[in-house]
Coordinates of C-alpha atoms in Angstrom, one line a residue:
X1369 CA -3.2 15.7 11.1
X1370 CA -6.4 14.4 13.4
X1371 CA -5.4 10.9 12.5
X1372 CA -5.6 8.4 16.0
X1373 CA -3.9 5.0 16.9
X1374 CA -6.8 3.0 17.0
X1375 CA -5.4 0.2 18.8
X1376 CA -7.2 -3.8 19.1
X1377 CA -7.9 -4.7 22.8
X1378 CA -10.2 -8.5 22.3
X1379 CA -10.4 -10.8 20.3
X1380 CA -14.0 -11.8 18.8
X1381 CA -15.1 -15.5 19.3
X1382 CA -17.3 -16.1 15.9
X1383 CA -15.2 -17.0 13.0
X1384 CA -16.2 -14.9 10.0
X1385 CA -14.0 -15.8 6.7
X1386 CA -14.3 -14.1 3.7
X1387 CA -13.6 -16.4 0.8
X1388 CA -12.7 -15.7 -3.3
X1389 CA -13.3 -18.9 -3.7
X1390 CA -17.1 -18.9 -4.0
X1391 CA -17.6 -15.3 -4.9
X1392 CA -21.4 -14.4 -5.1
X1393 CA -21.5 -11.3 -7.2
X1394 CA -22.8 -7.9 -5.4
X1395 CA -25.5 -8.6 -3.6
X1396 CA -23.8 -11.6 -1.1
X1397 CA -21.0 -9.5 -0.7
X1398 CA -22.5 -6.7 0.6
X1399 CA -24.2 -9.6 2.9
X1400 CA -20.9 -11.1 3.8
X1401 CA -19.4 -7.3 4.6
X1402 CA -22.8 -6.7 6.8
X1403 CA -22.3 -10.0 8.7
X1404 CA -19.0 -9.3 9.4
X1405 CA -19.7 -6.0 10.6
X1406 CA -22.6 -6.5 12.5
X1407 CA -22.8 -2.6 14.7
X1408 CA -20.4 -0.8 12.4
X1409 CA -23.5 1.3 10.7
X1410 CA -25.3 1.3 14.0
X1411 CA -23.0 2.5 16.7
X1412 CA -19.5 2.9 17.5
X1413 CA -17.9 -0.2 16.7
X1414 CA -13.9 -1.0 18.2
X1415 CA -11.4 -1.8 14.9
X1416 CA -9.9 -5.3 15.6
X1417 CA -7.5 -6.1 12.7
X1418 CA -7.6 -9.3 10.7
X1419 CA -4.0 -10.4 12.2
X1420 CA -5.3 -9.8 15.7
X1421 CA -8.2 -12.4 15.2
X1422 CA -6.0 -14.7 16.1
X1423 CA -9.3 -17.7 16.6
X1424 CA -10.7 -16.7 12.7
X1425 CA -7.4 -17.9 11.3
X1426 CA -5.4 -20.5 13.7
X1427 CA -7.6 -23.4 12.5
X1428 CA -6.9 -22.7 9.0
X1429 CA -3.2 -23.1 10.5
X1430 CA -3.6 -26.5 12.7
X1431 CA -0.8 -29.4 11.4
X1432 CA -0.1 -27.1 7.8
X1433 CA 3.3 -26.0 6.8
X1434 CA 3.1 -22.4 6.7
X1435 CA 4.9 -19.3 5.0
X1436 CA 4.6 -15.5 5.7
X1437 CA 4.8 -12.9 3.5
X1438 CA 5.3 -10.0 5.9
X1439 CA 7.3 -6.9 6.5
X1440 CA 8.2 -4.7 9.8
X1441 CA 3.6 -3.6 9.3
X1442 CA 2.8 -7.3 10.2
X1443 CA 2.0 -6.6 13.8
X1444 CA -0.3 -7.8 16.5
X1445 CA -1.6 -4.9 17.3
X1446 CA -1.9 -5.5 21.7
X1447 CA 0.2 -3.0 23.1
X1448 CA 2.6 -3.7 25.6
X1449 CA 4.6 -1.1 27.9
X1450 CA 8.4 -1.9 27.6
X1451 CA 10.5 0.6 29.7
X1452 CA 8.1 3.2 28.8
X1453 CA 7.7 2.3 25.2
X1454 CA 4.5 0.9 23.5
X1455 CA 5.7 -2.2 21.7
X1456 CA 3.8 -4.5 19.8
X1457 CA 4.4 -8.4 18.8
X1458 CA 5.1 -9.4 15.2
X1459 CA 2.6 -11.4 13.1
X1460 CA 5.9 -14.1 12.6
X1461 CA 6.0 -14.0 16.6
X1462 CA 2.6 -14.9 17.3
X1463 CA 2.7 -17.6 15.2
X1464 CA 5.6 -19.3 16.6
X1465 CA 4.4 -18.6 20.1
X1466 CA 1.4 -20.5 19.2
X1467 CA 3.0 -23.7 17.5
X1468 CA 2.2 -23.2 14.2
X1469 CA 4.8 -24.9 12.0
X1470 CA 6.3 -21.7 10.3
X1471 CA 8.5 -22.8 7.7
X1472 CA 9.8 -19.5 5.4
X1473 CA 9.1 -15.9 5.0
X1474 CA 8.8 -13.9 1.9
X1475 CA 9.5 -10.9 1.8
X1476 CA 8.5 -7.7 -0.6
X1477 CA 10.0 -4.1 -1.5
X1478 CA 12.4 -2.6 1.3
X1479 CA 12.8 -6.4 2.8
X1480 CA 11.6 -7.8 5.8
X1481 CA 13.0 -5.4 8.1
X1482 CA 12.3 -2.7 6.1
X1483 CA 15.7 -0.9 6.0
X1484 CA 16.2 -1.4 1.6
X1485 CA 15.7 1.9 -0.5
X1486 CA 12.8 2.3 -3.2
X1487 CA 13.7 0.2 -5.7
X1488 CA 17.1 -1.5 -4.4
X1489 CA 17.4 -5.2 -4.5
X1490 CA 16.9 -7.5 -1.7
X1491 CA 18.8 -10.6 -1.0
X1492 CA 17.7 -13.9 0.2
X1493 CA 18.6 -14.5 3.7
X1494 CA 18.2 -15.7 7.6
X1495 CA 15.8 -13.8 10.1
X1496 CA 18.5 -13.1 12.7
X1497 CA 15.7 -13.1 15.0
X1498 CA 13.9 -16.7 14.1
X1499 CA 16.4 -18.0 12.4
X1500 CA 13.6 -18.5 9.4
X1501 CA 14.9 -18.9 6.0
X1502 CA 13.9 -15.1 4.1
X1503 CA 12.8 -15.2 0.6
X1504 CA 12.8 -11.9 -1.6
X1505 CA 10.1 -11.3 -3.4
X1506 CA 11.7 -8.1 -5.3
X1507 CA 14.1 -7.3 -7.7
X1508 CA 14.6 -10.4 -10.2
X1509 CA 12.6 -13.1 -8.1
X1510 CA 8.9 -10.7 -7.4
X1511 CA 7.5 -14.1 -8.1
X1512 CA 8.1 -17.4 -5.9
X1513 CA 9.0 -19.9 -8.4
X1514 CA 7.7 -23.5 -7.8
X1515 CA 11.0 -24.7 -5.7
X1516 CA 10.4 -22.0 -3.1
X1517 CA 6.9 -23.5 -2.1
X1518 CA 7.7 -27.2 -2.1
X1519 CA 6.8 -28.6 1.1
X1520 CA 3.9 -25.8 2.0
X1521 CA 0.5 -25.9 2.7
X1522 CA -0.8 -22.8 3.1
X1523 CA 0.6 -18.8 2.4
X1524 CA -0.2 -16.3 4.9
X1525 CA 0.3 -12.5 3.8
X1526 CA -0.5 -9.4 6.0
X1527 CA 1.6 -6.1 4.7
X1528 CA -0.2 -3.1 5.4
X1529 CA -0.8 -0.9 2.2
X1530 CA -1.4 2.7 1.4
X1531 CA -3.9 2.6 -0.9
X1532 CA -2.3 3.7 -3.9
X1533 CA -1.7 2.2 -6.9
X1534 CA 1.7 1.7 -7.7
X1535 CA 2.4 1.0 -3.6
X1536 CA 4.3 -2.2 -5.1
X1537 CA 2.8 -4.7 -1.7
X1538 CA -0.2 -4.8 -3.9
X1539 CA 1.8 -5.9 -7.0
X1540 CA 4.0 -8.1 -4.7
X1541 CA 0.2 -10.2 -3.8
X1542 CA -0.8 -10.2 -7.3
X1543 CA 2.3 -12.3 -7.9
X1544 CA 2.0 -14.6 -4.5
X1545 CA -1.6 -15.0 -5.7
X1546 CA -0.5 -16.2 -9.2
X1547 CA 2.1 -18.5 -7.9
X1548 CA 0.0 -20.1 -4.9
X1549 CA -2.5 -20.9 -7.8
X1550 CA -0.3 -22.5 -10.2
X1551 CA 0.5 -24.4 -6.8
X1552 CA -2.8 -25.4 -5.8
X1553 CA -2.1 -23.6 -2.3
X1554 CA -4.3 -21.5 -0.5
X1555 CA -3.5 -17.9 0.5
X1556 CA -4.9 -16.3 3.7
X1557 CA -4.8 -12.6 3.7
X1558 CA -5.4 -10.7 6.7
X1559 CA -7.0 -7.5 6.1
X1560 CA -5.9 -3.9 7.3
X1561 CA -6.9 -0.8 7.2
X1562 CA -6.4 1.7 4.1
X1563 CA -5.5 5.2 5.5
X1564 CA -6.3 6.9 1.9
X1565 CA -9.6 4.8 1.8
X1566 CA -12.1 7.2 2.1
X1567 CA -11.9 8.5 -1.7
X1568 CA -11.0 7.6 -5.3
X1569 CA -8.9 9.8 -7.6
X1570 CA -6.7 10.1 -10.3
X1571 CA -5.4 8.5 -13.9
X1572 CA -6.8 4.8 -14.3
X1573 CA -3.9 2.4 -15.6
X1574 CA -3.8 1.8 -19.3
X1575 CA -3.1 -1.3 -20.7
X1576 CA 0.2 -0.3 -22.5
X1577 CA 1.7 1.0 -19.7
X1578 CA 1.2 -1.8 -17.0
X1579 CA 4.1 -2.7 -14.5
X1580 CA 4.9 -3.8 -11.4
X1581 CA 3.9 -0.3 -10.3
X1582 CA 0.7 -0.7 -12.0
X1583 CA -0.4 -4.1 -13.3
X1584 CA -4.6 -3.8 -13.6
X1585 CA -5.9 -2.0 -16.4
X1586 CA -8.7 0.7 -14.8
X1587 CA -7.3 1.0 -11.5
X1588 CA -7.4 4.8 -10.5
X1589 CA -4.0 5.9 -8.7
X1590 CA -6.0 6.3 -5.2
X1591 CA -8.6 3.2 -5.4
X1592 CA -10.1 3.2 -1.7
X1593 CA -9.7 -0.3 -1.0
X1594 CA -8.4 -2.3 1.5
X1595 CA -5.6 -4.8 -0.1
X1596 CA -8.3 -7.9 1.2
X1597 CA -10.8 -5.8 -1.2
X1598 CA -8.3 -5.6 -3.9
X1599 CA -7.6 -9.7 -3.5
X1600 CA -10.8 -10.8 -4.0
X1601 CA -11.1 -8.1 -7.0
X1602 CA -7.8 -9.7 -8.4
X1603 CA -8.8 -13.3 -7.8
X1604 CA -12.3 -13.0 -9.6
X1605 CA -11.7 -10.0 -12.5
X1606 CA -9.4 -12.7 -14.7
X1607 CA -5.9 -10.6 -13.7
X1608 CA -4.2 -13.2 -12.6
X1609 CA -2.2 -15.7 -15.2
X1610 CA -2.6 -18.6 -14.2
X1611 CA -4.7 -21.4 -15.3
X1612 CA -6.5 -22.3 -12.0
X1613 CA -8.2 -20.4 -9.1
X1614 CA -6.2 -19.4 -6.3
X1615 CA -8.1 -20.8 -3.7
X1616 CA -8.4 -17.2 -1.2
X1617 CA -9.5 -16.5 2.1
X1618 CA -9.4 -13.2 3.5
X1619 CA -10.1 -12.5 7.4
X1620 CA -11.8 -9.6 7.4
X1621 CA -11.6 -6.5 10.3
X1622 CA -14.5 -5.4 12.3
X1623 CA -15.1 -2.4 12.9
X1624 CA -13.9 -0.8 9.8
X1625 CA -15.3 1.7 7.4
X1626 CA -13.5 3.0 4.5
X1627 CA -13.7 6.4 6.2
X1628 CA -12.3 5.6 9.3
X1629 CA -9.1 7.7 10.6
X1630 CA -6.3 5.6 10.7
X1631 CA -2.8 6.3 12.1
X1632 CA -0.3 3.3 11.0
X1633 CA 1.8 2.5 14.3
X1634 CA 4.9 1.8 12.1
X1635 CA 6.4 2.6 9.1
X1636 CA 5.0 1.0 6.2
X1637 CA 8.1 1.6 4.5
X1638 CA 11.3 3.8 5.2
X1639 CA 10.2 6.7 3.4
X1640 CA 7.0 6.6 4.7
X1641 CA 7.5 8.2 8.4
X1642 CA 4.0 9.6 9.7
X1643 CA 0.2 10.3 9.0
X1644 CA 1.0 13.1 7.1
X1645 CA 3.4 11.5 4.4
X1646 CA 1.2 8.6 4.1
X1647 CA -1.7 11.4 3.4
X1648 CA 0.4 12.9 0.9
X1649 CA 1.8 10.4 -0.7
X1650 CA -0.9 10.1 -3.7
X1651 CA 0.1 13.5 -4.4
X1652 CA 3.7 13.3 -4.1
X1653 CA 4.5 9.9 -5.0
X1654 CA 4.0 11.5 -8.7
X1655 CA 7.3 13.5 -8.0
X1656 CA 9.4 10.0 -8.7
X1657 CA 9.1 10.9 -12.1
X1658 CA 9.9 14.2 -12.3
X1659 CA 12.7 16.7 -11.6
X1660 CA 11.8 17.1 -7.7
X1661 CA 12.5 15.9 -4.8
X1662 CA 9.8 15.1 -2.8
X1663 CA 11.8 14.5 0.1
X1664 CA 13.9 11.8 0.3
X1665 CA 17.2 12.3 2.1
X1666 CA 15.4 13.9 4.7
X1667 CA 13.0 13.5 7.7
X1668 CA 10.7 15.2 5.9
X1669 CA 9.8 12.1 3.1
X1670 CA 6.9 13.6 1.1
X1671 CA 5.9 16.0 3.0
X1672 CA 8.0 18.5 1.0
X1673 CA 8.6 19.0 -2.3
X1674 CA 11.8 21.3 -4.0
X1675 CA 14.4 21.3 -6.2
X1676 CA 17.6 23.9 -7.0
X1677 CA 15.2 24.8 -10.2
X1678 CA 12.7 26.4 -8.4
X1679 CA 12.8 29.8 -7.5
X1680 CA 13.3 31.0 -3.9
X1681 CA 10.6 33.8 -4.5
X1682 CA 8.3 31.7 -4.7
X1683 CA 9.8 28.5 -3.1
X1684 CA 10.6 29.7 0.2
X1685 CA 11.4 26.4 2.4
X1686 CA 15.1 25.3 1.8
X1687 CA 16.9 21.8 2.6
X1688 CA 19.7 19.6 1.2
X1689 CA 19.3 16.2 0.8
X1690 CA 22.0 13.9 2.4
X1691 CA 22.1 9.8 2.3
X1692 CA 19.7 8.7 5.5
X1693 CA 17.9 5.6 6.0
X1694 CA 16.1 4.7 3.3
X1695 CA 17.9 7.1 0.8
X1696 CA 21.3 6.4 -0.2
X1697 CA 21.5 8.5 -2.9
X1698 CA 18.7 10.6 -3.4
X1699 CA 17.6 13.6 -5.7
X1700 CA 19.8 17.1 -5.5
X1701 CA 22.5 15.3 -2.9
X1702 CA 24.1 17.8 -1.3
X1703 CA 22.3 20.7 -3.0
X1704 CA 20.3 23.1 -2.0
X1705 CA 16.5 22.8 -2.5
X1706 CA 14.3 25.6 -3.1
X1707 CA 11.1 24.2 -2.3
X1708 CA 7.3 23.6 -0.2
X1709 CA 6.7 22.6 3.0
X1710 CA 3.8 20.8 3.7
X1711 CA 4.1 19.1 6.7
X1712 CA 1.0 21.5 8.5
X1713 CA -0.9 20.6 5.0
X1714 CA -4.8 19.8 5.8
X1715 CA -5.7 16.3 5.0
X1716 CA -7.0 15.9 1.2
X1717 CA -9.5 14.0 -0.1
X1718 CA -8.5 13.8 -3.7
X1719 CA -5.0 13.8 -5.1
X1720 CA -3.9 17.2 -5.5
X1721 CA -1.6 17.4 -8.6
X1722 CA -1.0 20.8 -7.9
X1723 CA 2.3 20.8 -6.1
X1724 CA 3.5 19.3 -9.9
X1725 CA 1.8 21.4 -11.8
X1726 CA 2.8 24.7 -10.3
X1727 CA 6.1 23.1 -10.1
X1728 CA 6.6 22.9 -14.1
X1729 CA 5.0 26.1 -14.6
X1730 CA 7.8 27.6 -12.5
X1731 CA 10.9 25.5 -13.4
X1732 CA 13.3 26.8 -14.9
X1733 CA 14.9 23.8 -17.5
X1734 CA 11.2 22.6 -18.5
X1735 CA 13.2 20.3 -20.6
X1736 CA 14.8 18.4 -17.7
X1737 CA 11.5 18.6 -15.9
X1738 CA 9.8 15.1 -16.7
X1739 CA 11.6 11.4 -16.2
X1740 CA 9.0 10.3 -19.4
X1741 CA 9.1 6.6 -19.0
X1742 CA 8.8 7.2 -14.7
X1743 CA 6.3 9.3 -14.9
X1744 CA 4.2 7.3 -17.1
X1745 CA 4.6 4.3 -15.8
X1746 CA 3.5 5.9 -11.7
X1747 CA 0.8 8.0 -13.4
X1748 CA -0.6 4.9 -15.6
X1749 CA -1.2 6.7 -18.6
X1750 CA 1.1 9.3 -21.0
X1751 CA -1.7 11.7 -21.5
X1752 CA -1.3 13.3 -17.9
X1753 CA 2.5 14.8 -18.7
X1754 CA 1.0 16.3 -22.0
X1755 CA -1.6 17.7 -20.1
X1756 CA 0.5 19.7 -18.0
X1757 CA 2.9 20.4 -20.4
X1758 CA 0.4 22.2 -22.4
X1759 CA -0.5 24.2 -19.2
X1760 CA -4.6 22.1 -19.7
X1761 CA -5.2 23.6 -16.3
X1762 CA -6.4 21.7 -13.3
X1763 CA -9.9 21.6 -13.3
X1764 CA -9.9 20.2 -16.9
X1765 CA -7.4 17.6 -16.2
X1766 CA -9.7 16.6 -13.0
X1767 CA -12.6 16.3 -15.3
X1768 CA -10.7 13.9 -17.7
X1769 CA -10.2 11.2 -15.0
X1770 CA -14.2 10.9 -14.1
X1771 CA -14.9 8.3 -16.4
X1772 CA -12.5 5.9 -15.5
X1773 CA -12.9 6.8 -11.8
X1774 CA -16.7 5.9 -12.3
X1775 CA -16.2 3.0 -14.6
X1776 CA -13.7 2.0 -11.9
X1777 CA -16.5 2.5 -8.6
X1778 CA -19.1 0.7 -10.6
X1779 CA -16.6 -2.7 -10.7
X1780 CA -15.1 -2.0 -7.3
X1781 CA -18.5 -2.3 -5.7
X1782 CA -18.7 -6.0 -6.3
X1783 CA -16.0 -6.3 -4.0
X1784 CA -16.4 -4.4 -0.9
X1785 CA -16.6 -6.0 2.0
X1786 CA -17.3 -2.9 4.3
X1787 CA -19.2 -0.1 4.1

């Protein structure tokens, strides 16, 4: 896909910060986002990434005791050529190369090197590499409790997200958030780019079925938002339970618009290989709860879809998922999948449910089909796997997420800091 590596090269002088903390409704916003971006609707305007405006956030750093909550994403992103490689320096790096007094990392889904499955548990550790102690923030600690930030001043988080709802970073902020309130310590997040931020689509989250892959009630699946957006919507729309403000900051790109082509330089997370998975993944990531694999236990992660179900008529790729990084046990292992590639797939700008809903239609143990509870808790709502069970058809089930999807737009444009 025509995705490019938009890489930062300078660092801007004028600090520009973004703060929850003194939210002025639409309007001021959309001032804030203009000021911030002072070319981007006038000319072509270079991306420089929040964590790469190193002089926006350093004071907020000067003689504070700081933690990270980062992952294998939290890059500078200034390339440098190392025996032929691009390489780029890690947000923890830079900050130790600059003195600031770096006390812990927390770390979310997959861990802070990234190399944990979907949904396995992380352990508490040591960064080989720093030596800094290495909090999980997943499995039965997603929330730091009140021992883990004694002694800190400030929380720094930069994770680059997808853009889709039950993406668990997001989740994994809401709960940092929550704490750092209950804590009376700021949080400073340093915004990214969302490479599905150019639409909205799919199923809003109902209230009964919130989780940690889903926790706000009217989120679409695909909300077009970068995860500073979604902060400041989280700090001022009352989601967060705790009984003070969480005193934000976000340091916003410049440069950005929600259209812009993105191409992530690492994985965001092990499943997650390329442009094209990330692309597909607000389509695909469905397939957790259901009977197919979308994938996993290949180097193809979402970018396929199959199953031993499906007929070979009409399913003509065929795989067999083996334990790989990131996979240790995943769907059909060691069986042969019938199934679609979709690796060459044009980029989509909607989420196309069509991969699952042919899929049903042509499986052949319907029964089997759906994980219920899975599936309802990724597509936020229990009306979608009705829908397709009773063969609704596309179009109609497209029309029944409008409403939400503009209830949704009309809140989300409170919060937008760029155009």
């Amino acid at each position: 896909m025509a995705f490019r590596l938009l890489k930062s090269t300078f660092f801007l002088v004028v600090v520009i910060a973004i703060s929850c903390g003194n939210h002025p409704g639409k309007q001021k916003q959309e001032a804030a986002a203009e000021a911030s971006l002072p070319d981007a609707q006038n000319q072509e305007t270079e991306l420089v990434l929040g964590a790469n405006r190193t002089e926006a956030y350093l004071p907020m750093l000067k003689n504070k005791r700081v933690a990270v909550v980062g992952n294998p994403s939290s890059l500078i992103l200034k390339a440098e050529k190392i025996n032929g490689e691009e390489r780029y320096t890690h947000l923890v790096d830079s900050l130790l190369s600059l003195d600031v007094n770096l006390i812990k990392v927390f770390s979310p889904e997959h861990g802070f090197r990234g190399t944990a499955d979907a949904g396995e548990a992380v352990k508490d550790g040591k960064d080989p590499k720093t030596g800094l102690p290495v909090i999980s923030l997943y499995g039965n600690n997603k929330k730091p409790k009140p021992g883990q930030l004694e002694g800190l001043d400030v929380i720094v988080f930069d994770i680059q997200d997808v853009g889709v709802r039950f993406y668990t970073y997001i989740a994994t902020l809401h709960y940092v958030m929550e704490a750092a309130a209950d804590a009376g310590i700021p949080v400073l997040v340093l915004d990214r780019p969302n490479p599905n931020g150019s639409y909205i689509d799919g199923p809003v989250m109902e209230a009964e079925h919130t989780s940690f892959l889903g926790m706000h009630t009217g989120v679409p699946l695909v909300h077009g938002m970068t995860i500073g957006e979604y902060a400041q919507m989280m700090a001022k729309e009352g989601w967060l339970k705790s009984q003070k403000d969480v005193k934000l900051t976000v340091i916003p790109m410049t440069g950005y618009r929600h259209d812009l082509a993105y191409s992530l330089p690492v994985r965001p997370s092990p499943n997650l290989p390329n442009d094209q998975s990330v692309m597909l993944y607000p389509s695909l990531g469905l397939c957790e709860g259901t009977a197919l694999n979308a994938g996993r236990g290949t180097e193809m992660q979402f970018q396929v879809i199959g199953s031993p179900l499906l007929p070979a008529a009409d399913y003509p790729l065929t795989y067999t998922p083996q334990p790989n990084f990131g996979s240790k046990n995943p769907k059909f292992k060691g069986e042969v999948c019938h199934g679609l590639d979709l690796r060459e797939l044009a980029p989509l700008n909607r989420v196309d449910l069509s991969f699952i809903y042919n899929a049903y239609q042509n499986y052949t143990d319907k029964a089997s089909f759906f994980n219920t509870t899975n599936f309802t808790a990724h597509a936020g709502t229990a009306l979608l796997q009705k829908q397709i069970e009773q063969d609704l058809g596309l179009d109609a089930i497209y029309a029944s997420w409008k409403p939400g999807i503009d209830r949704f737009k009309s809140l989300r444009s409170g919060y937008l800091i760029y155009p």
